Amino acid sequence: KNNFTKYVSPTATFMGNNTYNRDKMTSRLTSILGSYEISNYEFKPGETAKVSDTKYTSWTYCVLNANRKSDRLARNLGHWMQFTWEKSGNDWFITNGFDNTKWFE
């Protein structure tokens, strides 16, 4: 969870909703990781476009294979997501993406 969310900007909000932010994503991931046994996950980079020297957009194929702990129901998900990366100081952060409420609710 921490390895993932550390790349989300502390000031990011998503889908025009201020409650869909890094803190909400972190609490949601904590809940999910407590409810599922993760078999494997991966992120495969796709097309990247330069917007400016400090901003890029990229497509990433995200895969998650897991089983719900309560009933062993398999959850095998894979889909493309677009992220916007922006440079702040010496670091790069995701400032846009996660365009599905399931990341937050």
JSON list of C-alpha atoms in Angstrom, two decimals:
[
{"chain": "A", "resi": 1, "resn": "LYS", "atom": "CA", "xyz": [0.00, 0.00, 0.00]},
{"chain": "A", "resi": 2, "resn": "ASN", "atom": "CA", "xyz": [2.71, 2.47, 0.98]},
{"chain": "A", "resi": 3, "resn": "ASN", "atom": "CA", "xyz": [4.85, 1.62, -2.06]},
{"chain": "A", "resi": 4, "resn": "PHE", "atom": "CA", "xyz": [1.86, 2.47, -4.24]},
{"chain": "A", "resi": 5, "resn": "THR", "atom": "CA", "xyz": [0.38, 5.54, -2.55]},
{"chain": "A", "resi": 6, "resn": "LYS", "atom": "CA", "xyz": [3.73, 7.28, -2.05]},
{"chain": "A", "resi": 7, "resn": "TYR", "atom": "CA", "xyz": [3.56, 8.10, -5.78]},
{"chain": "A", "resi": 8, "resn": "VAL", "atom": "CA", "xyz": [0.16, 9.79, -5.47]},
{"chain": "A", "resi": 9, "resn": "SER", "atom": "CA", "xyz": [0.48, 13.52, -4.86]},
{"chain": "A", "resi": 10, "resn": "PRO", "atom": "CA", "xyz": [-0.47, 14.53, -1.31]},
{"chain": "A", "resi": 11, "resn": "THR", "atom": "CA", "xyz": [-2.62, 17.30, -2.83]},
{"chain": "A", "resi": 12, "resn": "ALA", "atom": "CA", "xyz": [-4.26, 15.25, -5.59]},
{"chain": "A", "resi": 13, "resn": "THR", "atom": "CA", "xyz": [-8.02, 15.01, -5.92]},
{"chain": "A", "resi": 14, "resn": "PHE", "atom": "CA", "xyz": [-9.77, 12.80, -8.46]},
{"chain": "A", "resi": 15, "resn": "MET", "atom": "CA", "xyz": [-12.96, 12.93, -10.54]},
{"chain": "A", "resi": 16, "resn": "GLY", "atom": "CA", "xyz": [-13.72, 16.47, -9.33]},
{"chain": "A", "resi": 17, "resn": "ASN", "atom": "CA", "xyz": [-14.45, 15.23, -5.80]},
{"chain": "A", "resi": 18, "resn": "ASN", "atom": "CA", "xyz": [-12.29, 16.59, -2.97]},
{"chain": "A", "resi": 19, "resn": "THR", "atom": "CA", "xyz": [-13.00, 13.52, -0.82]},
{"chain": "A", "resi": 20, "resn": "TYR", "atom": "CA", "xyz": [-11.43, 11.30, -3.50]},
{"chain": "A", "resi": 21, "resn": "ASN", "atom": "CA", "xyz": [-7.86, 12.03, -2.49]},
{"chain": "A", "resi": 22, "resn": "ARG", "atom": "CA", "xyz": [-4.67, 10.30, -1.41]},
{"chain": "A", "resi": 23, "resn": "ASP", "atom": "CA", "xyz": [-5.84, 9.80, 2.19]},
{"chain": "A", "resi": 24, "resn": "LYS", "atom": "CA", "xyz": [-9.13, 8.24, 1.06]},
{"chain": "A", "resi": 25, "resn": "MET", "atom": "CA", "xyz": [-7.25, 5.97, -1.36]},
{"chain": "A", "resi": 26, "resn": "THR", "atom": "CA", "xyz": [-4.89, 4.89, 1.42]},
{"chain": "A", "resi": 27, "resn": "SER", "atom": "CA", "xyz": [-7.76, 4.00, 3.77]},
{"chain": "A", "resi": 28, "resn": "ARG", "atom": "CA", "xyz": [-9.56, 2.13, 0.98]},
{"chain": "A", "resi": 29, "resn": "LEU", "atom": "CA", "xyz": [-6.44, 0.12, 0.13]},
{"chain": "A", "resi": 30, "resn": "THR", "atom": "CA", "xyz": [-6.00, -0.72, 3.82]},
{"chain": "A", "resi": 31, "resn": "SER", "atom": "CA", "xyz": [-9.54, -2.12, 3.86]},
{"chain": "A", "resi": 32, "resn": "ILE", "atom": "CA", "xyz": [-9.05, -4.08, 0.63]},
{"chain": "A", "resi": 33, "resn": "LEU", "atom": "CA", "xyz": [-5.70, -5.51, 1.68]},
{"chain": "A", "resi": 34, "resn": "GLY", "atom": "CA", "xyz": [-7.28, -6.65, 4.93]},
{"chain": "A", "resi": 35, "resn": "SER", "atom": "CA", "xyz": [-10.15, -8.40, 3.12]},
{"chain": "A", "resi": 36, "resn": "TYR", "atom": "CA", "xyz": [-8.28, -10.10, 0.27]},
{"chain": "A", "resi": 37, "resn": "GLU", "atom": "CA", "xyz": [-5.33, -12.39, -0.18]},
{"chain": "A", "resi": 38, "resn": "ILE", "atom": "CA", "xyz": [-3.37, -11.04, -3.12]},
{"chain": "A", "resi": 39, "resn": "SER", "atom": "CA", "xyz": [-1.99, -13.72, -5.46]},
{"chain": "A", "resi": 40, "resn": "ASN", "atom": "CA", "xyz": [-0.19, -11.30, -7.72]},
{"chain": "A", "resi": 41, "resn": "TYR", "atom": "CA", "xyz": [-0.40, -7.83, -9.17]},
{"chain": "A", "resi": 42, "resn": "GLU", "atom": "CA", "xyz": [1.47, -6.04, -11.89]},
{"chain": "A", "resi": 43, "resn": "PHE", "atom": "CA", "xyz": [1.59, -2.81, -13.80]},
{"chain": "A", "resi": 44, "resn": "LYS", "atom": "CA", "xyz": [2.65, -2.83, -17.44]},
{"chain": "A", "resi": 45, "resn": "PRO", "atom": "CA", "xyz": [3.55, 0.52, -19.02]},
{"chain": "A", "resi": 46, "resn": "GLY", "atom": "CA", "xyz": [1.92, 1.55, -22.25]},
{"chain": "A", "resi": 47, "resn": "GLU", "atom": "CA", "xyz": [1.97, 4.73, -24.30]},
{"chain": "A", "resi": 48, "resn": "THR", "atom": "CA", "xyz": [3.39, 7.84, -22.65]},
{"chain": "A", "resi": 49, "resn": "ALA", "atom": "CA", "xyz": [2.93, 11.41, -23.89]},
{"chain": "A", "resi": 50, "resn": "LYS", "atom": "CA", "xyz": [4.88, 14.49, -22.87]},
{"chain": "A", "resi": 51, "resn": "VAL", "atom": "CA", "xyz": [2.66, 17.44, -21.95]},
{"chain": "A", "resi": 52, "resn": "SER", "atom": "CA", "xyz": [5.54, 19.61, -20.69]},
{"chain": "A", "resi": 53, "resn": "ASP", "atom": "CA", "xyz": [8.92, 19.16, -19.04]},
{"chain": "A", "resi": 54, "resn": "THR", "atom": "CA", "xyz": [7.13, 18.67, -15.71]},
{"chain": "A", "resi": 55, "resn": "LYS", "atom": "CA", "xyz": [3.99, 16.82, -16.84]},
{"chain": "A", "resi": 56, "resn": "TYR", "atom": "CA", "xyz": [3.38, 13.53, -18.66]},
{"chain": "A", "resi": 57, "resn": "THR", "atom": "CA", "xyz": [0.40, 11.28, -19.27]},
{"chain": "A", "resi": 58, "resn": "SER", "atom": "CA", "xyz": [0.82, 7.54, -19.41]},
{"chain": "A", "resi": 59, "resn": "TRP", "atom": "CA", "xyz": [-1.32, 4.48, -20.00]},
{"chain": "A", "resi": 60, "resn": "THR", "atom": "CA", "xyz": [-0.70, 1.56, -17.67]},
{"chain": "A", "resi": 61, "resn": "TYR", "atom": "CA", "xyz": [-2.23, -1.91, -17.71]},
{"chain": "A", "resi": 62, "resn": "CYS", "atom": "CA", "xyz": [-3.10, -2.84, -14.12]},
{"chain": "A", "resi": 63, "resn": "VAL", "atom": "CA", "xyz": [-3.66, -6.48, -13.11]},
{"chain": "A", "resi": 64, "resn": "LEU", "atom": "CA", "xyz": [-4.85, -7.78, -9.74]},
{"chain": "A", "resi": 65, "resn": "ASN", "atom": "CA", "xyz": [-5.50, -11.40, -8.87]},
{"chain": "A", "resi": 66, "resn": "ALA", "atom": "CA", "xyz": [-6.88, -12.02, -5.37]},
{"chain": "A", "resi": 67, "resn": "ASN", "atom": "CA", "xyz": [-9.28, -14.10, -3.30]},
{"chain": "A", "resi": 68, "resn": "ARG", "atom": "CA", "xyz": [-11.68, -12.62, -0.76]},
{"chain": "A", "resi": 69, "resn": "LYS", "atom": "CA", "xyz": [-10.79, -13.99, 2.67]},
{"chain": "A", "resi": 70, "resn": "SER", "atom": "CA", "xyz": [-14.40, -14.44, 3.83]},
{"chain": "A", "resi": 71, "resn": "ASP", "atom": "CA", "xyz": [-15.60, -16.77, 1.04]},
{"chain": "A", "resi": 72, "resn": "ARG", "atom": "CA", "xyz": [-12.54, -17.36, -1.21]},
{"chain": "A", "resi": 73, "resn": "LEU", "atom": "CA", "xyz": [-14.31, -15.58, -4.10]},
{"chain": "A", "resi": 74, "resn": "ALA", "atom": "CA", "xyz": [-11.75, -14.88, -6.84]},
{"chain": "A", "resi": 75, "resn": "ARG", "atom": "CA", "xyz": [-11.26, -11.31, -7.96]},
{"chain": "A", "resi": 76, "resn": "ASN", "atom": "CA", "xyz": [-9.21, -11.20, -11.13]},
{"chain": "A", "resi": 77, "resn": "LEU", "atom": "CA", "xyz": [-9.16, -7.76, -12.64]},
{"chain": "A", "resi": 78, "resn": "GLY", "atom": "CA", "xyz": [-7.19, -6.22, -15.47]},
{"chain": "A", "resi": 79, "resn": "HIS", "atom": "CA", "xyz": [-7.70, -2.94, -17.26]},
{"chain": "A", "resi": 80, "resn": "TRP", "atom": "CA", "xyz": [-5.92, 0.05, -18.75]},
{"chain": "A", "resi": 81, "resn": "MET", "atom": "CA", "xyz": [-5.72, 3.26, -16.73]},
{"chain": "A", "resi": 82, "resn": "GLN", "atom": "CA", "xyz": [-4.40, 6.66, -17.73]},
{"chain": "A", "resi": 83, "resn": "PHE", "atom": "CA", "xyz": [-2.34, 8.58, -15.20]},
{"chain": "A", "resi": 84, "resn": "THR", "atom": "CA", "xyz": [-1.04, 12.13, -15.21]},
{"chain": "A", "resi": 85, "resn": "TRP", "atom": "CA", "xyz": [2.40, 12.48, -13.64]},
{"chain": "A", "resi": 86, "resn": "GLU", "atom": "CA", "xyz": [3.70, 15.85, -12.51]},
{"chain": "A", "resi": 87, "resn": "LYS", "atom": "CA", "xyz": [7.07, 16.81, -11.11]},
{"chain": "A", "resi": 88, "resn": "SER", "atom": "CA", "xyz": [7.21, 18.48, -7.71]},
{"chain": "A", "resi": 89, "resn": "GLY", "atom": "CA", "xyz": [10.71, 19.31, -6.51]},
{"chain": "A", "resi": 90, "resn": "ASN", "atom": "CA", "xyz": [12.85, 16.27, -7.40]},
{"chain": "A", "resi": 91, "resn": "ASP", "atom": "CA", "xyz": [9.97, 13.78, -7.34]},
{"chain": "A", "resi": 92, "resn": "TRP", "atom": "CA", "xyz": [7.20, 12.72, -9.70]},
{"chain": "A", "resi": 93, "resn": "PHE", "atom": "CA", "xyz": [3.64, 12.18, -8.47]},
{"chain": "A", "resi": 94, "resn": "ILE", "atom": "CA", "xyz": [0.35, 10.97, -9.92]},
{"chain": "A", "resi": 95, "resn": "THR", "atom": "CA", "xyz": [-2.02, 13.95, -9.97]},
{"chain": "A", "resi": 96, "resn": "ASN", "atom": "CA", "xyz": [-4.82, 12.49, -12.07]},
{"chain": "A", "resi": 97, "resn": "GLY", "atom": "CA", "xyz": [-6.24, 9.08, -12.91]},
{"chain": "A", "resi": 98, "resn": "PHE", "atom": "CA", "xyz": [-8.12, 6.52, -10.82]},
{"chain": "A", "resi": 99, "resn": "ASP", "atom": "CA", "xyz": [-11.30, 7.41, -12.71]},
{"chain": "A", "resi": 100, "resn": "ASN", "atom": "CA", "xyz": [-13.51, 4.86, -10.97]},
{"chain": "A", "resi": 101, "resn": "THR", "atom": "CA", "xyz": [-15.22, 5.31, -7.60]},
{"chain": "A", "resi": 102, "resn": "LYS", "atom": "CA", "xyz": [-14.21, 1.75, -6.65]},
{"chain": "A", "resi": 103, "resn": "TRP", "atom": "CA", "xyz": [-10.77, 3.16, -5.81]},
{"chain": "A", "resi": 104, "resn": "PHE", "atom": "CA", "xyz": [-12.38, 5.25, -3.07]},
{"chain": "A", "resi": 105, "resn": "GLU", "atom": "CA", "xyz": [-15.63, 3.64, -1.88]}
]
